[in-house]
Short mmCIF file of C-alpha atoms and ligand atoms in Angstrom, two decimals:
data_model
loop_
_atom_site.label_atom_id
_atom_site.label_comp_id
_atom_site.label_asym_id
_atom_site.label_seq_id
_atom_site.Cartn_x
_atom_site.Cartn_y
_atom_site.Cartn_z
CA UNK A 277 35.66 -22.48 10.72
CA UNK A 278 32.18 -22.91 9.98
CA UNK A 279 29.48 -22.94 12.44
CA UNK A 280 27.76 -26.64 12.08
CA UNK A 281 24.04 -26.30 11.32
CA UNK A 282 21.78 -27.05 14.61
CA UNK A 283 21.09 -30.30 15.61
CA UNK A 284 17.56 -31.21 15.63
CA UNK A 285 17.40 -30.83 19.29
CA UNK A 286 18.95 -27.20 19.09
CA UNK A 287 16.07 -26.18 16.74
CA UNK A 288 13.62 -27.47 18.75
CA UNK A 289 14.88 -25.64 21.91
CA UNK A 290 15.17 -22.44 19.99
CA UNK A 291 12.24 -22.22 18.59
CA UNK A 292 9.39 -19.71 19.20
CA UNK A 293 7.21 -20.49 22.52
CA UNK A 294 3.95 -20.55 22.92
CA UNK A 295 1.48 -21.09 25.33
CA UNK A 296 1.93 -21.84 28.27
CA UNK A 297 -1.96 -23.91 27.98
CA UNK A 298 -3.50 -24.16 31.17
CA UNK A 299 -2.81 -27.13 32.71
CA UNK A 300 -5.95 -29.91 32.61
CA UNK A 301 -5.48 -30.26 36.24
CA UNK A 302 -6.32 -26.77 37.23
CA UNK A 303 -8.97 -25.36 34.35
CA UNK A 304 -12.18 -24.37 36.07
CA UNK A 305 -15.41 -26.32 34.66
CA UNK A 306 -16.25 -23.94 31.53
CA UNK A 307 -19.66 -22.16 30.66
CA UNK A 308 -21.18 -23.95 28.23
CA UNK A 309 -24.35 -23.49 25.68
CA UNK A 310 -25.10 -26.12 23.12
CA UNK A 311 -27.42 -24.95 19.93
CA UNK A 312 -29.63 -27.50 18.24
CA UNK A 313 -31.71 -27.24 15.30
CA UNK A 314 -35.64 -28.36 14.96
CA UNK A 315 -36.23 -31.46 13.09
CA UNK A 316 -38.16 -32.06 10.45
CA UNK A 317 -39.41 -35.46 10.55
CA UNK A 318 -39.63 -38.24 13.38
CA UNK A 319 -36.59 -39.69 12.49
CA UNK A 320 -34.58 -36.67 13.24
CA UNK A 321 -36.56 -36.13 15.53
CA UNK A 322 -35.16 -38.80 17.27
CA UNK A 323 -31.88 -37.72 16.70
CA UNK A 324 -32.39 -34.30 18.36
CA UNK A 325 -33.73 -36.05 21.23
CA UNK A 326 -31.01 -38.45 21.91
CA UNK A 327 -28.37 -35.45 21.36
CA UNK A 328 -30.36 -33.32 23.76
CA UNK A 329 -30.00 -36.13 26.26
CA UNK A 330 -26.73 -37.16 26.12
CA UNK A 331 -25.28 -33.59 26.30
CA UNK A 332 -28.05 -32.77 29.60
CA UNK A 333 -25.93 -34.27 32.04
CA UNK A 334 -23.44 -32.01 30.87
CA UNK A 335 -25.46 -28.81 32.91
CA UNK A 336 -25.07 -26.18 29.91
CA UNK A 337 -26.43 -22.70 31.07
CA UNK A 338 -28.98 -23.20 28.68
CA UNK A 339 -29.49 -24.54 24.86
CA UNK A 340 -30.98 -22.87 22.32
CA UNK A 341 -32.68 -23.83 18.95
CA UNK A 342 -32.60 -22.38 15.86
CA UNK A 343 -35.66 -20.16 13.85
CA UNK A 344 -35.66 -21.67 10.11
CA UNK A 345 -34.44 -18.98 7.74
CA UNK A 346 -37.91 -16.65 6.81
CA UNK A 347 -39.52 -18.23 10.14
CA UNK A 348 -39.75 -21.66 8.38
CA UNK A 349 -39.97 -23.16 11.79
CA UNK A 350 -41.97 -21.17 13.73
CA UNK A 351 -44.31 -24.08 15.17
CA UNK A 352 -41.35 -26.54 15.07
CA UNK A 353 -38.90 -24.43 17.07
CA UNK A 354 -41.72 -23.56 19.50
CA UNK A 355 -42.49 -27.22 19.99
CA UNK A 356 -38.77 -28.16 20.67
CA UNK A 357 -38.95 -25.71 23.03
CA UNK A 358 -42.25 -25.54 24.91
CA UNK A 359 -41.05 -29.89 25.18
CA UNK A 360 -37.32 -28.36 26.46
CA UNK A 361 -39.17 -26.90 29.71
CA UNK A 362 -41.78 -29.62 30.37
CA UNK A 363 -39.36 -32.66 29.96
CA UNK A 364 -35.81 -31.67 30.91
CA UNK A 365 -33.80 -30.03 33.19
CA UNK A 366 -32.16 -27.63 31.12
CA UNK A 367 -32.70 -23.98 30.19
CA UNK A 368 -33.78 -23.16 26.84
CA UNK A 369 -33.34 -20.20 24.86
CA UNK A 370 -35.00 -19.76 21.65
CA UNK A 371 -33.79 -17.97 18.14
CA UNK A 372 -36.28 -15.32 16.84
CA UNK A 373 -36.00 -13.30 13.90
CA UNK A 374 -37.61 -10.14 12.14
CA UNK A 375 -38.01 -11.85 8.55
CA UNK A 376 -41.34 -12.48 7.19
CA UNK A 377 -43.72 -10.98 10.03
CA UNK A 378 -44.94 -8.22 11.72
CA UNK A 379 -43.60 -6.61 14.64
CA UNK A 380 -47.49 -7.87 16.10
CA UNK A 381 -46.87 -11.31 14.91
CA UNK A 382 -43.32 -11.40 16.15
CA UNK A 383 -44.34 -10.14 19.34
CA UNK A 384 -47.05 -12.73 20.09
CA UNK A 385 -44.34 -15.39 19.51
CA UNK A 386 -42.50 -13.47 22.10
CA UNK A 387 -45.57 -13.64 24.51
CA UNK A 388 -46.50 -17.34 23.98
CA UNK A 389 -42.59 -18.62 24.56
CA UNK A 390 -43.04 -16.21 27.85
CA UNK A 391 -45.95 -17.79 28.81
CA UNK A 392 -44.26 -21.12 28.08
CA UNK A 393 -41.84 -19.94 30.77
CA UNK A 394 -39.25 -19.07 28.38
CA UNK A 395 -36.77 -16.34 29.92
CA UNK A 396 -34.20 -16.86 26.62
CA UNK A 397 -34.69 -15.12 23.69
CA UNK A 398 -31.69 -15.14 20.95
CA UNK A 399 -33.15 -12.18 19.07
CA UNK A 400 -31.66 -12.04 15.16
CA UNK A 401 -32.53 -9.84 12.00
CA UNK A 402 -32.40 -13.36 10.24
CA UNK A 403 -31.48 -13.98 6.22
CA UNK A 404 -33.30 -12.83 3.03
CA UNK A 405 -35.35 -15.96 1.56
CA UNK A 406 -33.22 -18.04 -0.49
CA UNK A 407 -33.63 -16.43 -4.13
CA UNK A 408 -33.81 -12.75 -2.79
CA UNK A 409 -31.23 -10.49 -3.53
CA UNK A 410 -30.22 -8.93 -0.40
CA UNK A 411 -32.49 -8.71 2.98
CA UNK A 412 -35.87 -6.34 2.90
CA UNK A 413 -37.55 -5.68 6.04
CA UNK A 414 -40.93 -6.97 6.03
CA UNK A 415 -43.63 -4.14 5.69
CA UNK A 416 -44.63 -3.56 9.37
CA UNK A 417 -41.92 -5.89 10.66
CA UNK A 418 -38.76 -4.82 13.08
CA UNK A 419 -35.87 -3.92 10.54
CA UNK A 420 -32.63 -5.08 12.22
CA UNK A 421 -32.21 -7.07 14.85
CA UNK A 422 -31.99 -3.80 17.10
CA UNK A 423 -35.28 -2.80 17.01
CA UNK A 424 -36.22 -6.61 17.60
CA UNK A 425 -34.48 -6.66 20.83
CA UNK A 426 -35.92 -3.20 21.53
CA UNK A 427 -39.82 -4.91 21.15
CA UNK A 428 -38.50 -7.50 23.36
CA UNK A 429 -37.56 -5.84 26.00
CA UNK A 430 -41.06 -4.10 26.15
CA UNK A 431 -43.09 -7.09 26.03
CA UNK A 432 -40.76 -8.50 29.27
CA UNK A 433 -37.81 -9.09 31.06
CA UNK A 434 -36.38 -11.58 28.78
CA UNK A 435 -32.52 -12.43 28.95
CA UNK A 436 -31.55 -11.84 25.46
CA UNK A 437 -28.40 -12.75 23.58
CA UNK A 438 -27.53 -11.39 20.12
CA UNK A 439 -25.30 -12.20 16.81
CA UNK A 440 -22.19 -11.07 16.49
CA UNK A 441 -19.56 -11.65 13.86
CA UNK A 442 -15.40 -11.29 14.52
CA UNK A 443 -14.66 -10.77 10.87
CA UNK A 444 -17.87 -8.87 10.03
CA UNK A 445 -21.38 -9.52 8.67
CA UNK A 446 -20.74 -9.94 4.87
CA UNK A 447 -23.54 -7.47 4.44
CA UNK A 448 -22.13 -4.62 6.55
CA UNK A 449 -20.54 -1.47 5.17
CA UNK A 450 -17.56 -1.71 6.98
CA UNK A 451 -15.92 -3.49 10.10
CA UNK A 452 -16.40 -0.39 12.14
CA UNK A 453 -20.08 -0.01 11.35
CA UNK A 454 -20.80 -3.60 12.00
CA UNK A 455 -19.23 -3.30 15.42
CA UNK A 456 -21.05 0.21 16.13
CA UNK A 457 -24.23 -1.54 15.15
CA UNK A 458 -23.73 -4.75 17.70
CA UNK A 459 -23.20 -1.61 20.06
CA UNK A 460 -26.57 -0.69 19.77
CA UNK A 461 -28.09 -4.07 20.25
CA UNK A 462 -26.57 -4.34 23.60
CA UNK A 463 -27.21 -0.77 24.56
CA UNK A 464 -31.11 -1.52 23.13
CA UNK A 465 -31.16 -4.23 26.11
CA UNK A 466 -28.90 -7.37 24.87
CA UNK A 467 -27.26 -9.18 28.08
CA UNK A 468 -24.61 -11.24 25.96
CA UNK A 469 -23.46 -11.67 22.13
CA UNK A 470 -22.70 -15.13 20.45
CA UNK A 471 -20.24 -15.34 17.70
CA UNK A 472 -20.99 -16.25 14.15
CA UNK A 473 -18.23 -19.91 14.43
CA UNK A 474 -14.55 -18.97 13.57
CA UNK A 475 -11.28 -20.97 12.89
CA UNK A 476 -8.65 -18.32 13.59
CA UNK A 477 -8.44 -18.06 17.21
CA UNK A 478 -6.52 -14.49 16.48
CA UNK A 479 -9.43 -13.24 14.74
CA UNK A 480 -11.99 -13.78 17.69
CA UNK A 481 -9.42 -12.05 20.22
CA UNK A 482 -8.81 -9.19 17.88
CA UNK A 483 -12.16 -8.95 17.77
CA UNK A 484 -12.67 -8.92 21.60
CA UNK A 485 -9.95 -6.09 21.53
CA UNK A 486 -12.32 -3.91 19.11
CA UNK A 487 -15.48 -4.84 20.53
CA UNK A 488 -13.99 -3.41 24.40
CA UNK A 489 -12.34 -0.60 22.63
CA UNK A 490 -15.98 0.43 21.40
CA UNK A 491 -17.46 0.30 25.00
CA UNK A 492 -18.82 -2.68 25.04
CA UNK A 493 -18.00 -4.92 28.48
CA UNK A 494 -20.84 -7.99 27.89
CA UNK A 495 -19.68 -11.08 27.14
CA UNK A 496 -18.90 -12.24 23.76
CA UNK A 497 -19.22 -15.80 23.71
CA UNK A 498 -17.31 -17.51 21.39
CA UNK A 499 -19.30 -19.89 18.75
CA UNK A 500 -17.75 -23.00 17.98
CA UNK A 501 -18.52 -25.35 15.22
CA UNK A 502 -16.76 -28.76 15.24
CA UNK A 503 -16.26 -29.73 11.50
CA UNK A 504 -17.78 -33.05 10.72
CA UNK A 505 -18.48 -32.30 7.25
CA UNK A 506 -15.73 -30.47 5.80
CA UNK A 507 -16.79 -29.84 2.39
CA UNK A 508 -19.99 -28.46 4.02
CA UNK A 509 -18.40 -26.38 6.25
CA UNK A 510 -16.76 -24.65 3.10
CA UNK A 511 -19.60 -23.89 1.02
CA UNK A 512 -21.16 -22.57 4.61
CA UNK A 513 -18.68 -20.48 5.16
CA UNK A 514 -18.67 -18.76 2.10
CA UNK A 515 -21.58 -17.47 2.59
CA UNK A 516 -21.50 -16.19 5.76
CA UNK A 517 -18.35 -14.95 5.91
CA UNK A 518 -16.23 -17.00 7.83
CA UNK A 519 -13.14 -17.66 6.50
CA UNK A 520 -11.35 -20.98 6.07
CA UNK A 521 -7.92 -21.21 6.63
CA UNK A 522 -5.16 -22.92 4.27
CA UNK A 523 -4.23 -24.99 7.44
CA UNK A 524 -7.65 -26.46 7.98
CA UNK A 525 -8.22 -27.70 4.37
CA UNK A 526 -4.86 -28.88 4.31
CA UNK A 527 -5.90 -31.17 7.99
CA UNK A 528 -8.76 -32.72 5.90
CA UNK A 529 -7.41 -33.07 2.51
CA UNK A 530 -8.13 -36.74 1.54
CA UNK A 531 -10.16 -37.50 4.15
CA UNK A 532 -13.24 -37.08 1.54
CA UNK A 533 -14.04 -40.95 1.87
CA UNK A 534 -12.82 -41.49 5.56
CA UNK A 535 -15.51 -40.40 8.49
CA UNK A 536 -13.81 -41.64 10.78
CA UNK A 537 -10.64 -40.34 10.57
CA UNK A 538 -12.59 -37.47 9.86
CA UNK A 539 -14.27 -36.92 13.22
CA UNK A 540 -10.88 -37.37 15.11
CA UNK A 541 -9.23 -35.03 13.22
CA UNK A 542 -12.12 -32.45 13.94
CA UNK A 543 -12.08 -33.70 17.81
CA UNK A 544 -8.38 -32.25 17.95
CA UNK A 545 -9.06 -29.51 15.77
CA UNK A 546 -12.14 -28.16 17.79
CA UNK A 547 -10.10 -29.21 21.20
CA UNK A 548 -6.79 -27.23 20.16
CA UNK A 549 -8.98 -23.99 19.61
CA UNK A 550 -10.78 -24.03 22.74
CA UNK A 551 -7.61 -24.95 24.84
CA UNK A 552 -6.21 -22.05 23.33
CA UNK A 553 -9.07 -19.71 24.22
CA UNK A 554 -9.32 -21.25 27.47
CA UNK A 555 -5.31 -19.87 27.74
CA UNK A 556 -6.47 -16.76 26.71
CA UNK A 557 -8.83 -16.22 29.51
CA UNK A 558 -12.26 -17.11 28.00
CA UNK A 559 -14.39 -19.34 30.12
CA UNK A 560 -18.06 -19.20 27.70
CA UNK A 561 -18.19 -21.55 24.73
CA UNK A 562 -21.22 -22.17 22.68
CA UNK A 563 -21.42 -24.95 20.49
CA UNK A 564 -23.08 -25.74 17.19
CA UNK A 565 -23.84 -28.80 17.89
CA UNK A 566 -25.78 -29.67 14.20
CA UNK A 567 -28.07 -32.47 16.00
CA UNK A 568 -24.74 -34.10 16.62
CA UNK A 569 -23.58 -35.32 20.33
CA UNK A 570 -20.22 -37.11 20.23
CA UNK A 571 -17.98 -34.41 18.81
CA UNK A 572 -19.38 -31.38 21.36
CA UNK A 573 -18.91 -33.83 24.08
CA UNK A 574 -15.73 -34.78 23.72
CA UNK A 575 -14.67 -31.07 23.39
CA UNK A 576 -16.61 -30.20 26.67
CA UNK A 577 -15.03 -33.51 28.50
CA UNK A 578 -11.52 -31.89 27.28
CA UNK A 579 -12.31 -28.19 28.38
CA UNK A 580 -13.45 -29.75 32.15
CA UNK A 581 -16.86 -30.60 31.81
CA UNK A 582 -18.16 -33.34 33.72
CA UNK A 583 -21.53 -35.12 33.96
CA UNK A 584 -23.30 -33.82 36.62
CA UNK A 585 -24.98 -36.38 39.34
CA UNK A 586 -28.43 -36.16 40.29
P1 FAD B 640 -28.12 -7.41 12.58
O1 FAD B 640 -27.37 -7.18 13.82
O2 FAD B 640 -29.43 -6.75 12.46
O3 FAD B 640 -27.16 -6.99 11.38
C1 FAD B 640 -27.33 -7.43 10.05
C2 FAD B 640 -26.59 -6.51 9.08
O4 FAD B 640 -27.21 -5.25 9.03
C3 FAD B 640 -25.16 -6.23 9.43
O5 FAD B 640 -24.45 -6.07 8.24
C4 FAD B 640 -25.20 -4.93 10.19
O6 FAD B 640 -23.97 -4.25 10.09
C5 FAD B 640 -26.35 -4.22 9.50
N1 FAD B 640 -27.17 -3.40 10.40
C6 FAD B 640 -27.53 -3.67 11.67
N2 FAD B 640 -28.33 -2.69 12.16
C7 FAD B 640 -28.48 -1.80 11.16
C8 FAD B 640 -29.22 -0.60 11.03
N3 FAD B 640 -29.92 -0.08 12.05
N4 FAD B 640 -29.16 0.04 9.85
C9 FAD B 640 -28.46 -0.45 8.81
N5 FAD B 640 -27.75 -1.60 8.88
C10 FAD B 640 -27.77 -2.27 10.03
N6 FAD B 640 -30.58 -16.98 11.31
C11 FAD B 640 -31.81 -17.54 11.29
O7 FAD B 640 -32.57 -17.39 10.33
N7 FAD B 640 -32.25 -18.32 12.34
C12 FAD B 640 -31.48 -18.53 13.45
O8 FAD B 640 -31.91 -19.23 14.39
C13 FAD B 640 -30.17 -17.95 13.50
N8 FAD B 640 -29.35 -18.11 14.57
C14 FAD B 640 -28.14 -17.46 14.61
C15 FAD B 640 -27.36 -17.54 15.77
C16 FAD B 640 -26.15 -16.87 15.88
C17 FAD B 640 -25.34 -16.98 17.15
C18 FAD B 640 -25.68 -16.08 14.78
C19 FAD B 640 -24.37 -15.35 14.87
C20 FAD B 640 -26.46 -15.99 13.62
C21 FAD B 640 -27.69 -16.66 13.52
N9 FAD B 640 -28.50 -16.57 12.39
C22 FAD B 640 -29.75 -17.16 12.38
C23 FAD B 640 -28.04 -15.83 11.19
C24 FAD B 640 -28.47 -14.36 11.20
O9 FAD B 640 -29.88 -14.27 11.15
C25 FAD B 640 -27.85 -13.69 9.98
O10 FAD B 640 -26.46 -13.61 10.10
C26 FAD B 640 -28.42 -12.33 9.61
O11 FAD B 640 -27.98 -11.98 8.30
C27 FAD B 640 -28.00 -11.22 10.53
O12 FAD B 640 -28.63 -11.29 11.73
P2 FAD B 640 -28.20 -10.32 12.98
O13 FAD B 640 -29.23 -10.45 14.00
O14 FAD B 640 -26.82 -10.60 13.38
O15 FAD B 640 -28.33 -8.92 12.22
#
């Protein structure tokens, strides 16, 4: 006689397990880092402001915002900044990169966020203009985002986090190289590496797996980007290497016209991803927050955050 085929309740407990996710109940309150970007006239200026407020109560270990590609922003960035420490109670950290200046230049940036009382530095080799064929170092500047952190590290005892990117800088010769070279930023003086964003949890913890094999024990703090603009997100991605899985279009197909449904269905995206690197042990998340509140808070409410009082 044949065997009958399973019953739907047969399949279901036969299937592969996985998991288990840490129960809501007993997840200890996450670290968390939000980055923001400068804006560029009052109105988003505005909009910066009210993010930066409604994720404060939040107690991130610090925020940081961005350095416009070539150093666009220099004055901008500063001024979010320099307004960060005078008017809130958060820790800032800001982006700095080599393009476009000299090491003097760069390093009197440095000074003036020090004098500021900035302690943060996110020190990055930054991208070639837009139009420019690959990245040149600037004549006098630092090269790589090594030698940056190197020069920073001289001028004082910043805290200073660095790039780092689980499935490789699209310029770097090889997987192995890029990792040896994020070696040398940490060993040049860099206390913690954020990740370029990702969508395959598996990728990050391979990565994590290579970067310990390699020697290297600081924490690499996941970067996560929730995806309010989906079509955006793609053309991002491909060019800076992050890759989009099948799955992820497939969760926004038709969507095109629908924001709403749109911003839930990133909610439980971004939520599912950090649940499962919360299950994997990893207790650091920094978000990309685009100017945007209401997604990164809901994904810090899920993870355990609370607002805290005072
Ligand atoms: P590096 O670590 O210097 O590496 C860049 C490439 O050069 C890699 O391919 C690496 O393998 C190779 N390399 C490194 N050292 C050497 C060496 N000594 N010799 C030869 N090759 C070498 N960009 C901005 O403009 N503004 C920002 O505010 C900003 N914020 C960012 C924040 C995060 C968390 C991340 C992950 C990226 C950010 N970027 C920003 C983008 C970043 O500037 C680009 O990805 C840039 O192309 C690389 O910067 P890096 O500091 O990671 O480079």
């Amino acid at each position: 006689m044949d065997t009958p085929p399973p019953n739907t309740l047969q399949r279901w407990l036969t299937g592969p397990r996985v998991g288990p996710l840490p129960s809501h109940a007993e997840m200890p309150p996450p670290k968390l880092s939000f980055e923001f970007f400068p804006p560029k006239n009052e109105k988003l200026e505005q909009d910066l402001w009210a993010c930066i407020r409604r994720l404060e109560p939040l107690g991130p270990r610090f925020v940081s915002v961005t350095y416009g590609a070539g150093g666009s922003t220099r004055a901008r960035t500063h001024e979010t900044v320099a307004r960060i420490v005078k008017e809130t109670s958060l820790t800032p950290a800001a982006h700095l990169t080599c393009v476009g200046a000299t090491r003097e230049e760069v390093d009197e940036v440095a000074r003036d966020y020090w004098a500021a009382g900035v302690r943060h530095i996110v020190a990055l080799r930054g991208d070639p203009p837009a139009g420019a064929a690959r990245y040149e170092p600037h004549p006098g500047g630092y090269a790589q985002a090594e030698d940056l952190v190197r020069g920073l590290r001289r001028i004082a005892d910043f805290d200073i986090s660095v790039g780092a990117y689980p499935e490789t800088h699209p310029a770097a010769l090889s997987p192995d190289s890029d990792l040896d070279f994020l070696k040398r930023k940490i060993d040049a003086g860099a206390t913690r590496a954020i990740t370029q964003y990702f969508f395959d949890t598996d990728v990050y913890l391979r990565f994590l797996d290579r970067c310990l094999a390699k020697g290297i024990t600081v924490p690499i703090v996941p970067g996560i980007l929730p995806v309010s603009n989906f079509a955006q997100v793609k053309r991002f991605s491909a060019m800076c290497g992050a890759s989009v899985p099948a799955w992820l279009e497939k969760l926004f197909e038709g969507l095109e016209e629908d924001e709403g449904t749109r911003r839930m269905v990133a909610a439980t995206v971004a939520a599912e991803q950090v649940r499962l690197l919360q299950a994997n042990g990893v207790d650091e998340f920094h978000f990309y927050t685009l100017n945007r509140p209401d997604l990164t808070y809901a994904i810090a409410h899920i993870l355990g955050a609370r607002p805290k009082q005072g």
